[in-house]
Coordinates of C-alpha atoms in Angstrom, one line a residue:
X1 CA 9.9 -14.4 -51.7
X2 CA 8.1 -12.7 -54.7
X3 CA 5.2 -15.6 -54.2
X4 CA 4.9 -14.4 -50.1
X5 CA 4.5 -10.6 -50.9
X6 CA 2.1 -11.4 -53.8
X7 CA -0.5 -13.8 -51.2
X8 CA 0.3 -10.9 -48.4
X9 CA -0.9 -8.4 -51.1
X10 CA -4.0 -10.8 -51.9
X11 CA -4.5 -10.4 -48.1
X12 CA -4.1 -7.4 -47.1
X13 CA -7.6 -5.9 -47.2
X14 CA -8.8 -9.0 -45.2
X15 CA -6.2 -8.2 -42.4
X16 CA -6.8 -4.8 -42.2
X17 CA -8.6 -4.1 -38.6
X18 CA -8.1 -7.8 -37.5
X19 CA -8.2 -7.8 -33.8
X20 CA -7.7 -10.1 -31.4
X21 CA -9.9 -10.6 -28.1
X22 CA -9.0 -12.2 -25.6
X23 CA -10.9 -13.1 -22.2
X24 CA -8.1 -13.3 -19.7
X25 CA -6.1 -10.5 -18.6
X26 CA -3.1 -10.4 -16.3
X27 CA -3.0 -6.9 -14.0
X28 CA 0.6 -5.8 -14.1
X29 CA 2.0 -3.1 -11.1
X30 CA 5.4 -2.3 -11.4
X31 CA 5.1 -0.4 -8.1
X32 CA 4.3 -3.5 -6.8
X33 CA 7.4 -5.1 -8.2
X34 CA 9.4 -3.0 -7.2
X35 CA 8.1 -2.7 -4.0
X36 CA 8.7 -6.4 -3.1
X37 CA 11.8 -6.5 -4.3
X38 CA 12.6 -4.5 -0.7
X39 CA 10.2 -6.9 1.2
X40 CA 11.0 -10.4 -0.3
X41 CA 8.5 -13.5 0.6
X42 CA 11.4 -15.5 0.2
X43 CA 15.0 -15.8 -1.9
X44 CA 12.9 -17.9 -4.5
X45 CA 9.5 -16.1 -4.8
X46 CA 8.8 -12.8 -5.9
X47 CA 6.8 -10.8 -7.9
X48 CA 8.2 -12.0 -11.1
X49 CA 7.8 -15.7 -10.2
X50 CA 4.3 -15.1 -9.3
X51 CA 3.7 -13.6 -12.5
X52 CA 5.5 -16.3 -14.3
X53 CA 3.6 -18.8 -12.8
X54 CA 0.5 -17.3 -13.4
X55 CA 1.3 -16.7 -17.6
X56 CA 2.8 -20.2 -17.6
X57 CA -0.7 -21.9 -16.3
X58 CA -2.4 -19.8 -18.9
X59 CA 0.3 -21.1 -21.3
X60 CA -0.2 -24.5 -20.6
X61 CA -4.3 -24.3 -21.1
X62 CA -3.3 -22.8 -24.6
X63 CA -4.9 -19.2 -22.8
X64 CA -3.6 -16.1 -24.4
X65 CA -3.9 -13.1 -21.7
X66 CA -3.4 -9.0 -22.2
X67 CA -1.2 -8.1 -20.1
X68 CA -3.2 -4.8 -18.8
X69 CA -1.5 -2.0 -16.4
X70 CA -3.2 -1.5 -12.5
X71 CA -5.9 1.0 -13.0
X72 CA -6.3 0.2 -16.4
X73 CA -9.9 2.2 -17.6
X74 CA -11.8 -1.0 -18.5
X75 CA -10.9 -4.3 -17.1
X76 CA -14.4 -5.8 -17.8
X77 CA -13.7 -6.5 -21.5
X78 CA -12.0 -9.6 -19.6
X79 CA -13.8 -12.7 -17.9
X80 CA -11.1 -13.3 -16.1
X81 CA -7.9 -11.0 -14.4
X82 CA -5.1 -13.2 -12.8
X83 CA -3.4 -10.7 -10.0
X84 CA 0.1 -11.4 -9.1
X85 CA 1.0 -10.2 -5.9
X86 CA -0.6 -6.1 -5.8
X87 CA 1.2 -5.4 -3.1
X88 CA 1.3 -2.1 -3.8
X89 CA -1.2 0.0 -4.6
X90 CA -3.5 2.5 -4.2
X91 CA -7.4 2.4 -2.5
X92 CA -8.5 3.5 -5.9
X93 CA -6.8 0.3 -7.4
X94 CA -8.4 -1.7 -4.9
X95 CA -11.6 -0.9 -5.2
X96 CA -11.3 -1.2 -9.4
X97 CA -10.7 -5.1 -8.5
X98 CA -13.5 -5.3 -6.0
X99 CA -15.7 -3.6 -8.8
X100 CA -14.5 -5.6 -11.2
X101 CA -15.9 -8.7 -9.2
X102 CA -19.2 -7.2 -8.2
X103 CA -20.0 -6.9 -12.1
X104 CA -19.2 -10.8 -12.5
X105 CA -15.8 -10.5 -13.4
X106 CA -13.5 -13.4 -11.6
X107 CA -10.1 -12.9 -10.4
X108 CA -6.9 -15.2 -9.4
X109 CA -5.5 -12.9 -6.8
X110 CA -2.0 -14.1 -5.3
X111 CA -0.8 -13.4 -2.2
X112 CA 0.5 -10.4 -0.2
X113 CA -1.9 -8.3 -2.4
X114 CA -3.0 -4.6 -0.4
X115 CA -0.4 -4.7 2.1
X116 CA 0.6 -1.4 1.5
X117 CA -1.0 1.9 -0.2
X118 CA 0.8 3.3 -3.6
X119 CA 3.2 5.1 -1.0
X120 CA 4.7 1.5 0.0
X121 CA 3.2 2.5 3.6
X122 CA 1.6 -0.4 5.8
X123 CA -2.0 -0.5 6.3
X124 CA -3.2 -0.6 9.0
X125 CA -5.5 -3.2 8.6
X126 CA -5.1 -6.8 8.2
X127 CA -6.9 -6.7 5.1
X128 CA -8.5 -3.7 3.3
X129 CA -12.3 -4.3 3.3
X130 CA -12.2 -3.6 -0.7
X131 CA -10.3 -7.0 -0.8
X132 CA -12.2 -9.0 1.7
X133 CA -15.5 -7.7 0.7
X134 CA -15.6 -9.8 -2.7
X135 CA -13.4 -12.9 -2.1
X136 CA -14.6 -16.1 -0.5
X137 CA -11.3 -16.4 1.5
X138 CA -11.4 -15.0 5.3
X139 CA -9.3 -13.6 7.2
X140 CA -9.5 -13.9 11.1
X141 CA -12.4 -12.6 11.9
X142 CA -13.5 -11.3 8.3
X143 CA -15.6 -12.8 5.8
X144 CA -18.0 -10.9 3.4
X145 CA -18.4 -12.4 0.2
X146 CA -19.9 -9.9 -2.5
X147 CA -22.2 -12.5 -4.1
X148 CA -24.7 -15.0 -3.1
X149 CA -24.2 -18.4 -3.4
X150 CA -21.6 -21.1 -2.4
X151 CA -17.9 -20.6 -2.3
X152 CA -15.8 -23.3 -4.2
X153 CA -14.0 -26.1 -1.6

């Protein structure tokens, strides 16, 4: 034991500050959550899974994400931002991730994300146009990709 605390002491100063920095990030909303858990997909999926699923991927890549809050003040720090299902959540959320993508960031978004506002009330749109606006999926009868080029088949 005496050996350990000596080499930790011989270490210290080199420790000091050490920081990780990692490039993926997974956006947490517990409104979300908690919201789903009144609107199931199904008795097997919810938000949970999702986010399970998405952390076990990165797991399996050997990919260590920060887990970061919706709304979080700087999401670029991260080349990627896996979203489990944002149900939930405000315009102002919304438009973070669609910033987020404008300035090169990518995102894994899942499912059922911007059904509702941060009240758990039903837009009512199919899709808010934050959402649409940078993703290469469509919608019936929307498709406006953010960024030029060619989406992925």
């Amino acid at each position: 034991m005496t050996q350990v605390a000596a080499e930790l002491k011989k270490l210290g100063p080199q420790l000091v500050n050490l920081k990780k920095d990692n490039k993926f990030a997974i956006l947490v909303n517990t409104d979300s959550a908690k919201a789903l858990s009144y609107m199931p997909v199904s008795d097997k999926v919810n938000y949970m899974t999702v986010l399970q699923q998405m952390y076990n991927a990165l797991y399996d890549l050997n990919v260590e994400p920060d887990f970061v809050r919706a709304g979080d003040p700087s999401p670029s720090r991260y080349k990627v931002l896996l979203v489990p299902p944002l149900y939930s959540a405000s315009d102002q959320e919304l438009q973070q991730v669609s910033d987020y993508v404008k300035n090169g960031g990518q995102v894994v978004m899942a499912f059922k994300s911007g059904f509702t506002n941060e009240y758990s009330t039903v837009r009512d749109v199919m899709a808010p146009r934050t959402i649409t606006r940078c993703s290469w999926f469509s919608l019936p009868g929307v498709h406006q990709p953010c960024r030029t080029g060619t989406p992925h088949a």
